[in-house]
CSV table of C-alpha atoms in Angstrom, one decimal:
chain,number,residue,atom,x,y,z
A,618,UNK,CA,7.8,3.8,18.4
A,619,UNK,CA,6.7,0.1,18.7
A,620,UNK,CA,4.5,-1.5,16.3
A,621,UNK,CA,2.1,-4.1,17.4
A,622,UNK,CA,1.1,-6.2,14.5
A,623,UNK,CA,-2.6,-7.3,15.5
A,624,UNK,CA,-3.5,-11.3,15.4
A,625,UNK,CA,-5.1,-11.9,11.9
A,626,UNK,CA,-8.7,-12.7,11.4
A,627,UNK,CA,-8.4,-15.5,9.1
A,628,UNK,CA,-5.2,-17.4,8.2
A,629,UNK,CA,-4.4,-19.7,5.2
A,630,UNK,CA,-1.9,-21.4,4.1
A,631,UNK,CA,-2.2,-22.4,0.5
A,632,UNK,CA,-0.1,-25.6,-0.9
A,633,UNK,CA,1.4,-24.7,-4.4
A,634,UNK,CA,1.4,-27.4,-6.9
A,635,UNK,CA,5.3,-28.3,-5.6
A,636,UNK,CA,4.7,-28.5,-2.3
A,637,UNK,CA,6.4,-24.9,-1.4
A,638,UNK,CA,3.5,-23.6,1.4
A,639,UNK,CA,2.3,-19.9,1.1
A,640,UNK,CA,0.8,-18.2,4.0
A,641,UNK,CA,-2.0,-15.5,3.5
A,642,UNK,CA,-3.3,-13.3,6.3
A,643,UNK,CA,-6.7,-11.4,6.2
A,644,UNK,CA,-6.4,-8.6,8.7
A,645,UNK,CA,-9.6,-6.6,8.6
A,646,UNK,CA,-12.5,-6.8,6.2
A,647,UNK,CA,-14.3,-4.0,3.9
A,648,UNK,CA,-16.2,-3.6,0.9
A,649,UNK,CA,-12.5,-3.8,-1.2
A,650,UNK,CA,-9.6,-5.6,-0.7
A,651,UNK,CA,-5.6,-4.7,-1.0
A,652,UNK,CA,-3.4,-7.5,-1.4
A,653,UNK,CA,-0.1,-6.4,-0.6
A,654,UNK,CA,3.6,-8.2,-0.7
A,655,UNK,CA,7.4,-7.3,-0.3
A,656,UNK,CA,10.7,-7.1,-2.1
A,657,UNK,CA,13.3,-9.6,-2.1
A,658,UNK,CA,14.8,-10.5,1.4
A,659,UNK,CA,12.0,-8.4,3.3
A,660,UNK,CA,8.7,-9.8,4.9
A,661,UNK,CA,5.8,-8.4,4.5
A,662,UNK,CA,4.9,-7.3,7.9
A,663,UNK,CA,7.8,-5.3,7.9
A,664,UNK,CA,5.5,-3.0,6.0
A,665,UNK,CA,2.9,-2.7,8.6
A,666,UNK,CA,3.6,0.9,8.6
A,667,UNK,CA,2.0,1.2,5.4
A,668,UNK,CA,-0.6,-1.2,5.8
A,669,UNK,CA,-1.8,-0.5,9.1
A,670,UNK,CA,-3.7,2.9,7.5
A,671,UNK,CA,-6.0,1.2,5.6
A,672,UNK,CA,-7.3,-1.5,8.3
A,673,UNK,CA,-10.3,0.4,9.5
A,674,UNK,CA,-11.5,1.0,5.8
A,675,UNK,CA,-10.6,-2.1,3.9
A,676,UNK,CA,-10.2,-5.9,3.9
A,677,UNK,CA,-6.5,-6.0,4.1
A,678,UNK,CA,-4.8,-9.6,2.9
A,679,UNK,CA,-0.6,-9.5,3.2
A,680,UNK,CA,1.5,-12.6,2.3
A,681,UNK,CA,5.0,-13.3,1.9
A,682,UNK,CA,6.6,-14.9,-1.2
A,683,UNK,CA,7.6,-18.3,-1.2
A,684,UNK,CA,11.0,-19.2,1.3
A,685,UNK,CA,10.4,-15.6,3.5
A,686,UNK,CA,8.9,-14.3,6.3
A,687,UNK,CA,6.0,-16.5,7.9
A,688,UNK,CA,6.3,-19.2,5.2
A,689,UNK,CA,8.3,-22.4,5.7
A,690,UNK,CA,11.6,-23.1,3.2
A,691,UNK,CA,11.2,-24.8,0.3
A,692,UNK,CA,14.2,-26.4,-2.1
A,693,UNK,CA,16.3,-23.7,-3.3
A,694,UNK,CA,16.3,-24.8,-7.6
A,695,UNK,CA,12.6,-23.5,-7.2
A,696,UNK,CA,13.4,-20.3,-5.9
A,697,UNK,CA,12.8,-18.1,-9.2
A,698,UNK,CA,10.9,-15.7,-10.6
A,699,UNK,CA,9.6,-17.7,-12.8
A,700,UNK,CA,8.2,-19.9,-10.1
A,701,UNK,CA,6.7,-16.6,-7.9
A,702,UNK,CA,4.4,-15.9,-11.2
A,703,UNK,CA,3.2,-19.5,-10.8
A,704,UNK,CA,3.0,-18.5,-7.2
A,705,UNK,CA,0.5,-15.4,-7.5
A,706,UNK,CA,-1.7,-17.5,-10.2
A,707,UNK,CA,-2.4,-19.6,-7.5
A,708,UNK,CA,-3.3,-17.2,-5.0
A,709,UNK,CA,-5.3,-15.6,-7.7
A,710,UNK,CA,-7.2,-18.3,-8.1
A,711,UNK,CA,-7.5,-19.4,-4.3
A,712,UNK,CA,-8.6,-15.5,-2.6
A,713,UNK,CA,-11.7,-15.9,-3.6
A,714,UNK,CA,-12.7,-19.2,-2.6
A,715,UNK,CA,-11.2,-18.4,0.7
A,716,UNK,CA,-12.3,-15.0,1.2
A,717,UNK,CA,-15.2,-14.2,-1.1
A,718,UNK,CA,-15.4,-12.3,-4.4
A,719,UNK,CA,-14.6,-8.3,-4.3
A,720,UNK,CA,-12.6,-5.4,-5.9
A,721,UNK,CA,-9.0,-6.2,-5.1
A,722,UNK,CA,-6.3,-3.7,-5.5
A,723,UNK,CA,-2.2,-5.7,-5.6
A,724,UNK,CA,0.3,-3.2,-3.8
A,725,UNK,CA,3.6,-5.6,-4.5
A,726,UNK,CA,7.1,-3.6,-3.8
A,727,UNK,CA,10.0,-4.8,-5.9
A,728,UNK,CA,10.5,-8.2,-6.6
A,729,UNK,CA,7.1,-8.9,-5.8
A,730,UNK,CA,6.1,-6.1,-8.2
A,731,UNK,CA,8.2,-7.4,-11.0
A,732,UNK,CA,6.0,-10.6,-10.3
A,733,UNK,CA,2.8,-8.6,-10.7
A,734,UNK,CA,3.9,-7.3,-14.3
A,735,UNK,CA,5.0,-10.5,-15.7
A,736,UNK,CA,1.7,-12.1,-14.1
A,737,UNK,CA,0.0,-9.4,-16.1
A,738,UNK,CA,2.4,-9.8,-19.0
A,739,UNK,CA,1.6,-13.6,-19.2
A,740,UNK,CA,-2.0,-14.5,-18.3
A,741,UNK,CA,-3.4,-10.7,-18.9
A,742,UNK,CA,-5.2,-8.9,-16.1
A,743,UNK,CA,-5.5,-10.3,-12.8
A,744,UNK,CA,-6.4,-7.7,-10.1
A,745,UNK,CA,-8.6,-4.7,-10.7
A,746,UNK,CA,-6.0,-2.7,-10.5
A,747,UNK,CA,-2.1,-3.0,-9.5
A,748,UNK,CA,0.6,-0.3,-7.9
A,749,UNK,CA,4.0,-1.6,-8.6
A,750,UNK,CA,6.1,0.4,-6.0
A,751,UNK,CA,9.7,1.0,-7.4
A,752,UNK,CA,10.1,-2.6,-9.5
A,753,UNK,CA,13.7,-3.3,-9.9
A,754,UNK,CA,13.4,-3.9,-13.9
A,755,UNK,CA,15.9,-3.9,-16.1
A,756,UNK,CA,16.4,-1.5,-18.9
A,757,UNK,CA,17.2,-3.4,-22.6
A,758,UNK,CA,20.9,-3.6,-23.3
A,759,UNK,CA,22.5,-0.7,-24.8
A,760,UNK,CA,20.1,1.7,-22.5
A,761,UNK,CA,21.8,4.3,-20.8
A,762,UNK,CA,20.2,3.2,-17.6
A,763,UNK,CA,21.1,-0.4,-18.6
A,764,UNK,CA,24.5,-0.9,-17.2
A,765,UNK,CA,24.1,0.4,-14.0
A,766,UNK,CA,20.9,-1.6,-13.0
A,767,UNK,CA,22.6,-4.6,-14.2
A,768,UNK,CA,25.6,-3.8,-11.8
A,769,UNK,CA,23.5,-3.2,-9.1
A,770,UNK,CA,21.7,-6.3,-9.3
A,771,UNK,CA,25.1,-8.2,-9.3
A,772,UNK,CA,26.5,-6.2,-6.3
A,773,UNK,CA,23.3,-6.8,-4.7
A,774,UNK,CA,23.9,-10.9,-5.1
A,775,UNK,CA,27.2,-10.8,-4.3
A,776,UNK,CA,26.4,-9.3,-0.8
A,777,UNK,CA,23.6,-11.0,0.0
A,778,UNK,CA,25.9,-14.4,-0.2
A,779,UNK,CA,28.1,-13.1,2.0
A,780,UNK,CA,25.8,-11.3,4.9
A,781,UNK,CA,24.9,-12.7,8.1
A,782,UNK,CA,23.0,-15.1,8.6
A,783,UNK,CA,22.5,-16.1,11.9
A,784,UNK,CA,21.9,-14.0,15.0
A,785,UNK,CA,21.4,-13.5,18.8
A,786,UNK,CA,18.3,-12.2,18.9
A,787,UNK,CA,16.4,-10.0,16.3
A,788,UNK,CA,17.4,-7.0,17.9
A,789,UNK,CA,21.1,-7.9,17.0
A,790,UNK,CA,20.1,-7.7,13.8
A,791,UNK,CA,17.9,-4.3,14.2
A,792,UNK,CA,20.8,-2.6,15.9
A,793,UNK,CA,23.1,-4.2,12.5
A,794,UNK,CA,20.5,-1.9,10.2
A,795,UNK,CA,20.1,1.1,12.5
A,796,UNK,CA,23.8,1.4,11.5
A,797,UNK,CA,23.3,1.3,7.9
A,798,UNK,CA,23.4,5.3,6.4
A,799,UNK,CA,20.6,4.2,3.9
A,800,UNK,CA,18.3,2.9,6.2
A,801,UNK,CA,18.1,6.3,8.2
A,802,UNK,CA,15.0,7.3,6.9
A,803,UNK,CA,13.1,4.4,8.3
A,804,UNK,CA,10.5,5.4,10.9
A,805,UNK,CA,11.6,5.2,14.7
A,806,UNK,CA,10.6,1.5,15.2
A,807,UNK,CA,10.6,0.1,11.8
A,808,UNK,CA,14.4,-1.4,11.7
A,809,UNK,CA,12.9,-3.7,14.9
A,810,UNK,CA,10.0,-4.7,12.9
A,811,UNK,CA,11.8,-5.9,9.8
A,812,UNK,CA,14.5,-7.8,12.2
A,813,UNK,CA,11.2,-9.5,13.7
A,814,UNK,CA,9.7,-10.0,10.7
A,815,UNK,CA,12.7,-11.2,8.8
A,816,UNK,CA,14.2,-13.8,11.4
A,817,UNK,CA,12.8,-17.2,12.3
A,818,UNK,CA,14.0,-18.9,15.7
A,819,UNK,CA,16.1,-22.2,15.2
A,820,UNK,CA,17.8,-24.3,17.6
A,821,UNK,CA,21.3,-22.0,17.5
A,822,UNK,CA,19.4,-18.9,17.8
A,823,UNK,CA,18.0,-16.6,15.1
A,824,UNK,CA,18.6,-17.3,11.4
A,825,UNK,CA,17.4,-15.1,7.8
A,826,UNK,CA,13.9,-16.7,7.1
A,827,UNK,CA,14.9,-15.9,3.4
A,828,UNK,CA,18.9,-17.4,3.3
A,829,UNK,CA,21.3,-15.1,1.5
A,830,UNK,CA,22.2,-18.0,-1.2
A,831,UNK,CA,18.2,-17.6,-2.0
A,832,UNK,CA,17.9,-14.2,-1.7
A,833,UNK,CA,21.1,-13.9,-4.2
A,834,UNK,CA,19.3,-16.5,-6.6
A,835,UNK,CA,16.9,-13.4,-7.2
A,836,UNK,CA,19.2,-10.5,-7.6
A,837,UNK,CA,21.2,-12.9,-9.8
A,838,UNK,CA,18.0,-14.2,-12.4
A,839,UNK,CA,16.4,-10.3,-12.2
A,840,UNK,CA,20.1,-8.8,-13.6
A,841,UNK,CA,19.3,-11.0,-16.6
A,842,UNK,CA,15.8,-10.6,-17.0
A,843,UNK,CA,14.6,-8.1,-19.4
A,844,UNK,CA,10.9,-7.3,-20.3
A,845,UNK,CA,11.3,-3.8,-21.2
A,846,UNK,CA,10.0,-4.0,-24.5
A,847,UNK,CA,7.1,-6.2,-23.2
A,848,UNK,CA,6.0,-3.5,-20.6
A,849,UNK,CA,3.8,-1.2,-23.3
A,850,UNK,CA,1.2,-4.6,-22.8
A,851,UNK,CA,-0.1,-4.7,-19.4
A,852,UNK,CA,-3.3,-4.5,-19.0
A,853,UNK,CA,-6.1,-3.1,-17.2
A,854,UNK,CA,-5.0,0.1,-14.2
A,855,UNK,CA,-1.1,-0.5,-13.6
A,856,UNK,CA,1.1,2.5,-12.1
A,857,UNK,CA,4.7,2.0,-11.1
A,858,UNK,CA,5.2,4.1,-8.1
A,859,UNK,CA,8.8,5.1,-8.2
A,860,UNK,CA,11.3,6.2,-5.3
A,861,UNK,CA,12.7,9.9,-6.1
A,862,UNK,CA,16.1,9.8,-8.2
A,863,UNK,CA,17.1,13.3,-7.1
A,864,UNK,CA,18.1,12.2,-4.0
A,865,UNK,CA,21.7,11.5,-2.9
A,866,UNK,CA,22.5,7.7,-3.2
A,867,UNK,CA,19.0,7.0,-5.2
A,868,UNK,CA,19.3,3.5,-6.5
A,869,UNK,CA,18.9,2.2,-10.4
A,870,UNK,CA,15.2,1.5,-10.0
A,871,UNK,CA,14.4,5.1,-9.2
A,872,UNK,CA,15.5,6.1,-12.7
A,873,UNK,CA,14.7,3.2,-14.5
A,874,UNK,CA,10.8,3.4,-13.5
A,875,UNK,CA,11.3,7.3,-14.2
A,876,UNK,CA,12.1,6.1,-17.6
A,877,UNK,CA,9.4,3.7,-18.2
A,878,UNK,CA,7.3,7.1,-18.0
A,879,UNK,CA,9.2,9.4,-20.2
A,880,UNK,CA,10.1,6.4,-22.6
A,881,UNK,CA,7.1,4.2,-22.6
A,882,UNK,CA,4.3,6.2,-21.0
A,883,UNK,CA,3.4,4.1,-18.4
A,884,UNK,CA,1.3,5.8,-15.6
A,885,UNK,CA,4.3,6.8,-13.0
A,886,UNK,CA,4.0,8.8,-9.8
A,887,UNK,CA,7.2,9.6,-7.7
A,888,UNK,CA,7.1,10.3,-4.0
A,889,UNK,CA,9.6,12.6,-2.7
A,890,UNK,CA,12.4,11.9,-0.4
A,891,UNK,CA,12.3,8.6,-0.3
A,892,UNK,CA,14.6,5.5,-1.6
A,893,UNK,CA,13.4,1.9,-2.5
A,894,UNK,CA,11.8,1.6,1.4
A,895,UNK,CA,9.7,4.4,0.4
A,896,UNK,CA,6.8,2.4,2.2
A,897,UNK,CA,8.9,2.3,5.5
A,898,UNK,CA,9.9,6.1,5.1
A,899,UNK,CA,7.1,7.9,4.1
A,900,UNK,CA,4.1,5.2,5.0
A,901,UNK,CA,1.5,8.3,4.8
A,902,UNK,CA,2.7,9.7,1.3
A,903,UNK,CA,2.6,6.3,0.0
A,904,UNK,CA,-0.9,5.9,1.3
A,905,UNK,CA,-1.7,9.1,-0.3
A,906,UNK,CA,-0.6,8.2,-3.7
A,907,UNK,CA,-2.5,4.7,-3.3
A,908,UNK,CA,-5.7,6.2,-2.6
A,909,UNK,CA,-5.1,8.3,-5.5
A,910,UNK,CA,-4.5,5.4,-7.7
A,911,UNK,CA,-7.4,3.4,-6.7
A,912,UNK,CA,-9.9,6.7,-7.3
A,913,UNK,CA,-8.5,6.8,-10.7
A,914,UNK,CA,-9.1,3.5,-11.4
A,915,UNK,CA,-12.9,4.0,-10.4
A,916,UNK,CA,-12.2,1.2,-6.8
A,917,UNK,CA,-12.0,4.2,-4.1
């Protein structure tokens, strides 16, 4: 399968109060809007899979976090969680001088979803209503759950310092992850997307838009964040859509935002078969359970 992202209808890129540039892309238009973002390293039109079922239906606005896909590099020291949060506040502020007032409904996957909590967390409800899919949070210390998130986040910087960075062509590196066991599931098509999306064209080639030492500056900060406690205080319709942690290989976040429900009783749905990429895997499911969300929160 080949995926042929269409040319968006509007484009803007919005300056953020350091300089860093964010590019939003309005795709379609409807009487309700999703606003939808990636995980750390990825690109949001990786996800086009997902995304691509709601364009006939709603006004569909995707942008990448700051130093990935479309969006020109910034300094590194301002690569931080901290600084995404300041990030989405201004692209709170700025969608609706740009593209009008309506119901808008955040999908964020991972690190972008762990953005969209403490967003929440900090200045109170923002969107009418937000799907975190599979946040990688950490559990407090002393959690059973703790020590193996925390490990994971530190394997996950350690190999992000040390992965290639610079290729032929993007389909060097989508031949590199067609290779990898956990990226099986991915639908036929999708590992030449995220190469394509990931990769921006330089003078020696093709290099990572997002540079493993910035990528590993997230892994690193998230290991050491920890909000758990703070979680019972969002606001307004959140679910945390989590990957399924019976299958072989499921990663820490599968069971940590399995936790969240049983521990905190935060609104959690689970789609089957699927592991942190569940939006690459199973783009339908994941469509399902959104729809769901959104008619539960009174938007669909």
């Amino acid at each position: 399968m080949t995926f042929n992202i269409p040319t968006p209808a509007q484009t803007l890129d919005i300056s953020m109060d350091d300089g860093a540039i964010i590019r939003l892309r309005r795709h379609s238009a409807g009487e309700r809007r999703l606003l939808l973002s990636h995980g750390n390293g990825f690109a949001i039109d990786a996800y086009y899979p997902l995304w691509r079922l709601f364009l006939d239906n709603f006004e569909v606005v995707v942008f990448d976090v700051r130093n990935h896909g479309q969006n020109p590099r910034h300094d590194l020291a301002s690569h931080h969680i901290n600084r995404f949060v300041l990030d989405f506040e201004t692209i709170y502020a700025r969608i609706p001088e740009a593209f009008g007032a309506k119901p808008t409904v955040a999908v964020f996957h991972s690190i972008s979803a762990t953005t969209g909590l403490l967003q929440n967390l900090e200045y109170g409800q923002r969107w009418d209503a937000l799907l975190a899919v599979d946040p990688s949070l950490m559990p407090e210390p002393g959690h059973a759950l703790y020590q193996n998130a925390h490990a994971f986040e530190l394997k996950l910087r350690d190999w992000a310092v040390g992965r290639p960075q610079q290729f032929s062509s993007p389909n060097e590196l989508a031949q590199s992850l067609m290779e990898i066991k956990r990226l099986s599931r991915w639908q036929n098509g999708s590992h030449k997307l995220m190469a394509w999306a990931t990769l921006t064209q330089n003078s020696a080639g093709w290099e990572l838009a997002c540079p493993g030492t910035y990528e590993s500056r997230i892994y690193d900060g998230n290991a050491k964040l920890n909000i758990w406690a703070q979680l019972i205080g969002l606001t307004g319709p959140v679910r945390f859509l989590g990957a399924d942690p019976e299958i072989e290989g499921a990663w820490p976040p599968a069971f940590v935002n399995q936790a969240i429900h049983t521990e905190l009783g935060l609104p959690y749905s689970c789609i089957t078969e699927t592991t942190h990429m569940m939006q690459i895997e199973r783009p339908q499911a994941v469509a399902e359970e959104l729809i769901c969300f959104m008619h539960d929160a009174g938007i669909a």
